[in-house]
Short mmCIF file of C-alpha atoms and ligand atoms in Angstrom, two decimals:
data_model
loop_
_atom_site.label_atom_id
_atom_site.label_comp_id
_atom_site.label_asym_id
_atom_site.label_seq_id
_atom_site.Cartn_x
_atom_site.Cartn_y
_atom_site.Cartn_z
CA MET U 145 -23.11 34.59 -15.68
CA SER U 146 -21.41 37.04 -18.46
CA ALA U 147 -21.08 35.43 -21.93
CA ILE U 148 -17.08 35.05 -22.71
CA ALA U 149 -15.19 36.19 -25.21
CA ILE U 150 -12.19 36.32 -27.44
CA THR U 151 -11.05 39.93 -26.48
CA GLY U 152 -7.35 39.91 -28.12
CA SER U 153 -5.57 37.68 -30.40
CA GLY U 154 -1.75 38.01 -31.22
CA ILE U 155 0.78 35.26 -33.07
CA SER U 156 4.58 35.11 -33.84
CA VAL U 157 6.20 33.89 -36.76
CA PRO U 158 9.82 33.12 -36.94
CA GLU U 159 12.21 35.41 -39.20
CA PHE U 160 13.77 32.81 -41.50
CA THR U 161 11.55 31.13 -44.00
CA ILE U 162 11.65 27.70 -46.66
CA THR U 163 10.46 28.36 -50.29
CA ASN U 164 9.00 24.69 -51.88
CA GLU U 165 12.00 25.18 -54.35
CA GLU U 166 14.76 25.27 -51.21
CA LEU U 167 13.28 22.41 -49.87
CA CYS U 168 13.43 20.69 -52.90
CA THR U 169 17.40 21.80 -53.42
CA ALA U 170 17.82 20.52 -50.25
CA PHE U 171 16.13 17.06 -50.00
CA ASN U 172 17.26 16.57 -53.51
CA GLN U 173 21.04 17.22 -52.62
CA TYR U 174 20.24 14.38 -49.71
CA VAL U 175 18.51 12.18 -51.90
CA ARG U 176 21.70 11.98 -54.10
CA LEU U 177 23.79 11.53 -51.82
CA PHE U 178 22.22 8.61 -49.99
CA ASN U 179 21.43 6.65 -52.99
CA THR U 180 25.68 7.39 -53.78
CA GLU U 181 26.30 6.59 -50.31
CA ASN U 182 24.18 3.15 -50.02
CA ALA U 183 24.60 2.50 -54.31
CA ALA U 184 25.54 -1.53 -53.66
CA ALA U 185 23.00 -1.89 -50.29
CA ILE U 186 20.39 -0.42 -53.39
CA GLU U 187 21.65 -2.68 -55.80
CA ALA U 188 21.36 -5.62 -53.51
CA GLY U 189 18.16 -5.03 -53.07
CA ASP U 190 18.79 -4.60 -49.15
CA VAL U 191 17.91 -0.57 -49.44
CA THR U 192 15.22 0.93 -50.57
CA GLU U 193 16.73 3.82 -53.39
CA LEU U 194 15.04 7.29 -52.21
CA ARG U 195 13.19 9.18 -54.69
CA GLU U 196 13.43 13.32 -55.46
CA SER U 197 10.59 15.88 -54.42
CA THR U 198 8.81 18.45 -56.26
CA ALA U 199 7.87 21.55 -55.65
CA GLU U 200 4.25 21.09 -58.09
CA PHE U 201 3.83 18.35 -56.24
CA ILE U 202 4.03 19.66 -53.43
CA GLU U 203 1.83 22.73 -53.86
CA ASN U 204 -0.80 20.81 -55.76
CA ALA U 205 -1.31 18.11 -52.75
CA SER U 206 -0.77 20.76 -50.00
CA GLY U 207 -1.69 24.44 -50.95
CA ILE U 208 1.60 24.88 -49.21
CA LYS U 209 3.96 26.93 -51.40
CA GLN U 210 6.35 28.01 -48.29
CA ARG U 211 6.82 27.68 -44.14
CA HIS U 212 8.78 29.54 -41.24
CA VAL U 213 11.20 27.97 -39.09
CA VAL U 214 12.96 29.48 -36.39
CA ASN U 215 16.43 27.55 -37.78
CA LYS U 216 16.59 27.19 -41.75
CA SER U 217 20.60 26.32 -41.93
CA GLY U 218 20.31 22.84 -40.41
CA ILE U 219 17.28 21.78 -42.74
CA MET U 220 18.98 23.45 -45.91
CA ASP U 221 22.18 21.02 -45.30
CA PRO U 222 22.13 17.69 -46.84
CA THR U 223 24.93 16.56 -44.53
CA ILE U 224 22.31 17.50 -41.58
CA MET U 225 18.65 17.63 -42.38
CA ARG U 226 16.89 18.71 -39.67
CA PRO U 227 16.82 22.22 -37.26
CA VAL U 228 19.56 23.26 -35.52
CA ILE U 229 18.21 24.89 -32.28
CA HIS U 230 20.61 25.06 -29.14
CA GLN U 231 19.45 24.29 -25.89
CA ARG U 232 20.04 27.19 -23.37
CA PRO U 233 20.83 27.90 -20.37
CA ASN U 234 18.02 27.05 -18.12
CA GLU U 235 18.35 31.23 -16.96
CA GLU U 236 16.88 32.26 -20.08
CA LEU U 237 13.79 31.45 -22.03
CA CYS U 238 13.40 28.45 -23.67
CA HIS U 239 12.81 28.76 -27.43
CA GLN U 240 9.07 27.56 -26.73
CA ALA U 241 8.32 29.85 -24.27
CA GLU U 242 9.97 33.12 -26.76
CA LEU U 243 7.95 32.56 -29.05
CA ALA U 244 4.64 32.00 -27.15
CA VAL U 245 5.46 35.02 -25.17
CA GLU U 246 6.51 37.15 -27.86
CA ALA U 247 2.24 36.62 -29.11
CA CYS U 248 0.86 36.62 -26.05
CA LYS U 249 1.61 40.48 -25.62
CA GLY U 250 0.23 41.00 -28.66
CA ALA U 251 -3.12 39.38 -27.76
CA LEU U 252 -2.83 41.51 -24.66
CA LYS U 253 -2.13 44.97 -26.27
CA GLU U 254 -5.12 43.94 -27.98
CA ALA U 255 -7.25 43.08 -25.69
CA GLY U 256 -5.80 46.08 -23.31
CA ARG U 257 -4.91 43.85 -20.44
CA VAL U 258 -1.45 43.58 -19.33
CA GLY U 259 0.09 40.31 -18.12
CA GLU U 260 -0.38 41.23 -14.41
CA GLU U 261 -4.44 40.94 -14.95
CA VAL U 262 -3.81 37.86 -16.24
CA ASP U 263 -4.49 34.55 -13.97
CA MET U 264 -4.50 31.26 -15.77
CA VAL U 265 -2.01 30.29 -18.63
CA LEU U 266 -2.74 27.35 -21.07
CA LEU U 267 0.09 26.43 -23.53
CA ALA U 268 -1.16 23.83 -26.02
CA SER U 269 0.92 22.88 -28.70
CA SER U 270 1.68 19.36 -30.63
CA ASN U 271 4.91 19.30 -28.92
CA MET U 272 6.35 20.55 -25.44
CA GLN U 273 10.31 21.25 -25.47
CA ARG U 274 10.69 19.48 -22.10
CA GLN U 275 9.12 16.98 -19.97
CA TYR U 276 8.56 19.77 -16.81
CA PRO U 277 8.15 22.60 -15.12
CA ALA U 278 4.93 23.35 -17.79
CA VAL U 279 6.44 25.72 -20.91
CA ALA U 280 3.08 27.44 -19.75
CA MET U 281 4.58 28.24 -15.99
CA GLU U 282 8.05 30.14 -17.91
CA VAL U 283 5.20 32.54 -19.80
CA GLN U 284 3.09 32.82 -17.18
CA SER U 285 6.51 34.06 -15.32
CA ALA U 286 7.88 36.10 -18.31
CA LEU U 287 4.68 37.83 -19.18
CA GLY U 288 4.49 38.51 -14.66
CA ALA U 289 0.57 36.61 -14.73
CA ARG U 290 -0.59 35.19 -11.52
CA GLY U 291 -2.70 32.34 -10.77
CA PHE U 292 -2.34 29.39 -12.76
CA ALA U 293 -0.60 28.00 -16.33
CA TYR U 294 -0.16 24.40 -17.41
CA ASP U 295 0.82 23.04 -20.98
CA MET U 296 -1.82 20.23 -22.97
CA ASN U 297 -1.91 18.50 -26.22
CA VAL U 298 -4.09 17.20 -28.57
CA ALA U 299 -1.73 17.45 -31.31
CA CYS U 300 -3.70 19.89 -34.30
CA SER U 301 -6.43 20.57 -32.53
CA SER U 302 -4.49 21.99 -29.02
CA GLY U 303 -6.00 25.53 -29.51
CA THR U 304 -9.37 24.94 -29.80
CA PHE U 305 -9.52 22.60 -27.30
CA ALA U 306 -7.71 24.87 -24.76
CA ILE U 307 -10.09 27.40 -26.09
CA GLN U 308 -12.68 25.32 -24.59
CA ALA U 309 -10.97 24.52 -21.78
CA ALA U 310 -10.38 28.26 -21.02
CA VAL U 311 -14.07 29.38 -21.44
CA ASP U 312 -14.86 26.90 -19.37
CA ALA U 313 -12.67 28.09 -16.52
CA VAL U 314 -13.95 31.59 -16.22
CA ARG U 315 -17.50 30.27 -16.89
CA GLY U 316 -16.77 28.33 -13.53
CA GLY U 317 -15.06 31.19 -12.11
CA SER U 318 -11.68 29.58 -11.18
CA ALA U 319 -10.43 32.05 -13.69
CA ARG U 320 -11.28 35.87 -15.01
CA CYS U 321 -8.52 36.50 -17.46
CA ALA U 322 -6.83 33.64 -19.22
CA ILE U 323 -4.36 33.11 -22.24
CA VAL U 324 -4.58 30.33 -24.65
CA VAL U 325 -1.21 30.30 -26.23
CA VAL U 326 -0.02 27.82 -29.09
CA PRO U 327 3.38 27.64 -29.90
CA GLU U 328 4.46 25.19 -32.74
CA ILE U 329 7.89 24.77 -33.37
CA MET U 330 6.69 21.56 -35.85
CA SER U 331 10.08 21.92 -37.48
CA GLY U 332 11.32 19.94 -34.91
CA HIS U 333 9.09 16.69 -35.22
CA LEU U 334 9.42 16.99 -38.61
CA ASN U 335 11.13 14.04 -40.58
CA TRP U 336 13.13 16.64 -43.07
CA CYS U 337 14.90 13.05 -44.94
CA ASP U 338 10.65 11.75 -45.84
CA ARG U 339 9.72 12.51 -49.42
CA ASP U 340 5.64 12.01 -48.19
CA SER U 341 6.19 14.49 -45.96
CA HIS U 342 9.07 17.04 -45.13
CA PHE U 343 6.92 19.63 -46.95
CA ILE U 344 4.06 19.56 -44.38
CA PHE U 345 5.17 21.78 -41.13
CA GLY U 346 6.05 25.41 -40.63
CA ASP U 347 6.46 27.26 -37.43
CA GLY U 348 4.34 29.85 -35.63
CA CYS U 349 2.31 30.56 -32.14
CA ALA U 350 -0.84 32.16 -31.61
CA ALA U 351 -2.32 33.25 -28.89
CA PHE U 352 -5.85 34.38 -27.36
CA ILE U 353 -7.25 35.90 -24.88
CA ILE U 354 -10.20 35.11 -22.99
CA GLU U 355 -12.36 36.80 -20.54
CA ALA U 356 -16.08 37.38 -19.82
CA LEU U 357 -17.69 39.70 -22.37
CA ASP U 358 -18.89 42.57 -19.30
CA ASN U 359 -14.58 42.97 -18.70
CA ALA U 360 -14.02 43.89 -22.19
CA LYS U 361 -11.48 46.48 -22.57
CA GLY U 362 -10.35 45.69 -26.32
CA GLU U 363 -11.78 46.99 -29.56
CA GLU U 364 -11.74 43.49 -31.65
CA VAL U 365 -13.87 41.32 -29.58
CA TRP U 366 -15.59 38.39 -30.04
CA GLU U 367 -18.02 36.66 -28.17
CA ILE U 368 -17.71 32.70 -28.01
CA LYS U 369 -21.22 31.55 -28.66
CA ASP U 370 -20.56 28.32 -28.09
CA THR U 371 -17.43 25.86 -28.28
CA ARG U 372 -17.54 21.85 -28.88
CA ALA U 373 -14.60 19.03 -29.00
CA LEU U 374 -14.27 15.31 -29.99
CA THR U 375 -11.99 12.62 -30.35
CA ARG U 376 -11.86 8.93 -32.22
CA TYR U 377 -8.69 6.67 -31.63
CA SER U 378 -6.73 6.41 -34.59
CA HIS U 379 -3.00 5.67 -35.73
CA ASN U 380 -3.12 7.53 -38.93
CA ILE U 381 -1.50 10.47 -37.81
CA ARG U 382 1.42 9.30 -34.83
CA ASN U 383 4.77 10.14 -33.41
CA ASN U 384 5.90 7.49 -30.86
CA GLY U 385 8.57 9.43 -29.53
CA GLY U 386 8.88 10.11 -25.74
CA TYR U 387 10.45 10.25 -23.01
CA LEU U 388 10.62 6.00 -23.23
CA GLN U 389 12.78 6.24 -26.66
CA ARG U 390 16.47 6.30 -24.47
CA CYS U 391 15.07 2.66 -22.86
CA GLU U 392 15.21 0.82 -26.28
CA PRO U 393 18.43 2.52 -27.67
CA GLU U 394 18.70 0.40 -30.71
CA ARG U 395 14.85 1.86 -31.91
CA ARG U 396 15.30 4.94 -30.35
CA ASP U 397 16.51 6.72 -34.02
CA GLU U 398 13.64 4.93 -35.80
CA ALA U 399 11.33 7.20 -38.80
CA ASP U 400 8.42 6.15 -35.92
CA LYS U 401 9.60 8.58 -33.00
CA LEU U 402 9.19 11.42 -35.53
CA PHE U 403 5.68 12.64 -37.69
CA VAL U 404 4.55 9.65 -39.68
CA GLN U 405 0.60 9.93 -41.07
CA GLN U 406 -1.26 7.69 -43.90
CA GLY U 407 -1.85 11.48 -45.48
CA ARG U 408 -4.47 9.79 -48.07
CA LYS U 409 -6.66 7.47 -45.43
CA VAL U 410 -6.37 10.97 -43.28
CA PHE U 411 -8.29 13.21 -45.74
CA LYS U 412 -10.78 10.73 -46.62
CA ASP U 413 -11.33 10.22 -42.99
CA ILE U 414 -11.14 13.89 -41.77
CA VAL U 415 -13.19 15.44 -44.41
CA PRO U 416 -16.87 14.02 -43.46
CA MET U 417 -15.90 14.05 -39.44
CA ALA U 418 -15.21 17.73 -39.95
CA THR U 419 -18.10 18.18 -42.23
CA ASN U 420 -20.36 17.10 -40.72
CA PHE U 421 -19.33 17.95 -37.21
CA ILE U 422 -19.65 21.95 -38.19
CA LYS U 423 -22.86 21.28 -39.68
CA GLU U 424 -24.42 19.23 -36.34
CA HIS U 425 -22.16 22.40 -34.34
CA MET U 426 -23.71 25.13 -36.39
CA GLY U 427 -27.41 23.42 -36.30
CA SER U 428 -27.57 22.86 -32.53
CA GLN U 429 -26.90 26.84 -32.25
CA GLY U 430 -29.50 27.76 -34.84
CA LEU U 431 -27.07 28.62 -37.75
CA GLU U 432 -28.31 28.06 -41.07
CA VAL U 433 -24.98 28.22 -43.38
CA GLU U 434 -26.13 32.09 -45.16
CA ASP U 435 -25.80 32.92 -40.68
CA ILE U 436 -22.23 32.26 -41.43
CA SER U 437 -19.69 34.97 -42.36
CA ARG U 438 -16.19 33.21 -42.38
CA TYR U 439 -14.44 29.83 -41.70
CA TRP U 440 -11.26 29.67 -40.22
CA LEU U 441 -10.66 26.04 -40.20
CA HIS U 442 -6.91 24.33 -39.56
CA GLN U 443 -4.14 24.91 -42.27
CA ALA U 444 -3.40 21.24 -43.23
CA ASN U 445 -4.60 20.97 -46.51
CA GLY U 446 -5.82 23.59 -49.35
CA ASN U 447 -7.85 21.19 -51.38
CA MET U 448 -8.93 19.44 -47.88
CA ASN U 449 -10.66 22.96 -46.63
CA ARG U 450 -11.73 23.41 -50.36
CA LEU U 451 -14.06 19.75 -49.42
CA ILE U 452 -14.83 20.80 -45.95
CA THR U 453 -16.46 24.45 -46.73
CA LYS U 454 -18.42 23.07 -50.26
CA ARG U 455 -19.94 20.45 -48.34
CA VAL U 456 -20.77 22.74 -45.66
CA VAL U 457 -21.69 25.34 -47.73
CA GLY U 458 -23.53 23.33 -50.39
CA ARG U 459 -21.08 25.34 -52.92
CA ASP U 460 -17.62 25.78 -53.35
CA THR U 461 -16.76 28.46 -50.86
CA THR U 462 -14.15 32.05 -51.76
CA PRO U 463 -10.76 32.98 -49.82
CA ASP U 464 -12.84 35.43 -48.53
CA GLU U 465 -15.32 33.15 -46.40
CA ALA U 466 -12.40 30.22 -45.89
CA PRO U 467 -9.39 32.23 -45.90
CA THR U 468 -6.02 30.68 -46.11
CA ILE U 469 -2.71 31.08 -44.76
CA LEU U 470 -1.11 27.77 -45.15
CA ASP U 471 0.35 29.04 -48.94
CA THR U 472 3.06 31.03 -46.67
CA PHE U 473 2.55 29.58 -43.08
CA GLY U 474 2.72 25.02 -43.64
CA ASN U 475 0.83 23.36 -41.71
CA THR U 476 1.24 25.41 -38.09
CA ALA U 477 -0.42 22.63 -36.11
CA GLY U 478 -2.65 23.92 -33.09
CA ALA U 479 -2.04 27.42 -34.13
CA GLY U 480 -2.86 27.06 -37.70
CA SER U 481 -7.01 28.00 -37.56
CA MET U 482 -6.14 30.43 -34.76
CA ILE U 483 -3.48 32.33 -36.95
CA ALA U 484 -6.44 32.31 -39.77
CA PHE U 485 -9.08 33.79 -37.56
CA HIS U 486 -6.15 36.57 -36.54
CA LEU U 487 -4.97 37.24 -39.96
CA HIS U 488 -8.74 37.60 -41.64
CA SER U 489 -11.03 38.50 -39.02
CA LYS U 490 -10.95 42.35 -38.27
CA ASP U 491 -12.23 43.46 -41.70
CA LEU U 492 -15.92 41.46 -40.67
CA ALA U 493 -18.89 43.79 -39.41
CA SER U 494 -20.52 43.58 -36.11
CA GLY U 495 -22.84 40.61 -35.82
CA SER U 496 -20.76 38.42 -38.35
CA ASN U 497 -20.60 34.67 -37.28
CA GLY U 498 -17.27 32.51 -37.68
CA VAL U 499 -16.60 29.04 -37.18
CA LEU U 500 -13.17 28.52 -35.96
CA CYS U 501 -12.15 24.54 -36.40
CA SER U 502 -9.10 22.23 -36.29
CA PHE U 503 -8.78 18.89 -36.70
CA GLY U 504 -6.00 16.48 -36.93
CA ALA U 505 -3.65 13.94 -35.36
CA GLY U 506 -6.10 11.53 -32.53
CA TYR U 507 -8.18 12.14 -34.78
CA SER U 508 -9.49 14.69 -33.00
CA ILE U 509 -11.90 18.12 -33.70
CA GLY U 510 -12.73 21.06 -31.82
CA SER U 511 -15.01 23.50 -32.78
CA VAL U 512 -15.76 27.67 -31.64
CA ILE U 513 -18.66 29.16 -32.58
CA LEU U 514 -18.20 33.16 -32.78
CA GLN U 515 -20.13 36.41 -33.22
CA LYS U 516 -17.80 39.94 -33.73
CA ARG U 517 -19.33 42.67 -30.88
N1 COA Y 167 7.09 15.35 -54.67
C1 COA Y 167 6.49 14.19 -55.24
N2 COA Y 167 5.79 13.51 -55.83
C2 COA Y 167 5.37 12.74 -54.23
C3 COA Y 167 5.98 13.17 -53.61
C4 COA Y 167 6.82 14.37 -53.16
N3 COA Y 167 7.36 15.34 -52.25
N4 COA Y 167 5.45 12.51 -52.18
C5 COA Y 167 4.29 11.51 -52.67
N5 COA Y 167 4.25 11.47 -54.05
C6 COA Y 167 4.07 10.86 -54.92
C7 COA Y 167 3.88 10.02 -54.60
O1 COA Y 167 4.74 8.88 -54.44
C8 COA Y 167 2.80 9.06 -55.46
O2 COA Y 167 2.88 8.12 -56.37
P1 COA Y 167 2.77 7.25 -56.76
O3 COA Y 167 1.17 7.01 -57.24
O4 COA Y 167 3.38 7.09 -58.52
O5 COA Y 167 3.05 6.38 -56.15
C9 COA Y 167 1.50 10.09 -55.67
O6 COA Y 167 2.22 11.41 -55.28
C10 COA Y 167 0.73 10.84 -54.50
O7 COA Y 167 0.99 10.38 -53.51
P2 COA Y 167 0.26 10.69 -51.98
O8 COA Y 167 1.03 10.35 -51.05
O9 COA Y 167 -1.01 9.70 -52.41
O10 COA Y 167 -0.52 12.03 -52.53
P3 COA Y 167 -1.86 12.46 -51.88
O11 COA Y 167 -2.30 13.68 -53.03
O12 COA Y 167 -2.48 12.06 -50.69
O13 COA Y 167 -1.08 14.34 -50.85
C11 COA Y 167 -0.82 14.60 -48.38
C12 COA Y 167 -0.07 14.03 -49.71
C13 COA Y 167 -0.11 14.65 -47.61
C14 COA Y 167 -0.30 16.04 -48.73
C15 COA Y 167 -2.11 14.80 -48.31
O14 COA Y 167 -2.57 13.36 -48.61
C16 COA Y 167 -2.40 15.55 -47.34
O15 COA Y 167 -2.86 16.31 -46.72
N6 COA Y 167 -3.87 14.39 -46.52
C17 COA Y 167 -4.47 15.13 -45.22
C18 COA Y 167 -3.35 15.41 -43.88
C19 COA Y 167 -3.95 15.93 -43.02
O16 COA Y 167 -4.51 16.61 -42.87
N7 COA Y 167 -3.12 15.48 -41.39
C20 COA Y 167 -3.28 16.76 -40.71
C21 COA Y 167 -1.78 16.20 -40.41
S1 COA Y 167 -2.18 17.84 -38.92
#
């Protein structure tokens, strides 16, 4: 059996951006409005007074300077505080499929392929726009792809877990040419009124073409040397939103139906887990730190990534060794490490090795060891 490879990658990025300063202006207007409207209840001790957010805190704590979003006006309006996204007619591409199709087209072009040559579409994301039919099938149809398509969700590890599933499918013979596409409209599930988390996410999408190395036609080909995945159940990042929400209307709109995390705990848990995971995975492939040219890590927190790569490599890493995209994209969940790969892999020479690794809710960790051909 031939080795398996990523033969093309593509991304799509919504046009609107929100800087930390813009975000805090809107958020702080909301805070003042809320505190004024609830002044009596706050005074009586029945409601907690909200505190303002600062751009300095956001950048220092996370490394994020701005994020891309599919709708800006709603998030910027202190009386709305969420993206305004209208449901389209069933005959039109839904928002998530639209983001996915654009990234897929870029990936297909890089791979020298057309939609009809694809026989598996794996759409992996932290959130699906609807329950069914699978958004993956809509993307499959829009691309003119054959075979089969399905959705999967492993939150921030959606991309790496889907890569593993696609590799297994191609290796096992159930697919010849697979697309893994990770369209993340994270702005839709973020609580823009919560000071602890309102700055974290951004929207974006990445797609990879995965096929047998022997069939590769493109110029940018990365052999997938190995994949590895791990899950360990935790409540520390959670979203209780779901189809049963309507069955308890009195609790339907509570904050836990959106993204909630214990950020400090997550940081402390994930750093050693991800560090050991990457080290063990490299070790299993006989790779030493000096054999690895680049780490495309999950893009949630710059400080966390610096710590993880420092512990893996045994010294501070350079931005070239572990590129950052979260400064301009925010946390794009499952797409983050794949976007980092797409934007920061083309400069590497043939024979270079790299590690693409995601970590997040679940907890889940996925890693993919790659070698440029
Ligand atoms: N503006 C100003 N101050 C803020 C603030 C904001 N938006 N949000 C929190 N603070 C304050 C807090 O009130 C606290 O002050 P206090 O000690 O006086 O109460 C202080 O800043 C520290 O808050 P904390 O929540 O402990 O910050 P942190 O340093 O842990 O950073 C995260 C928060 C979320 C950036 C960080 O914990 C993180 O990224 N963790 C990893 C999360 C992760 O990777 N998740 C995966 C998601 S997929």
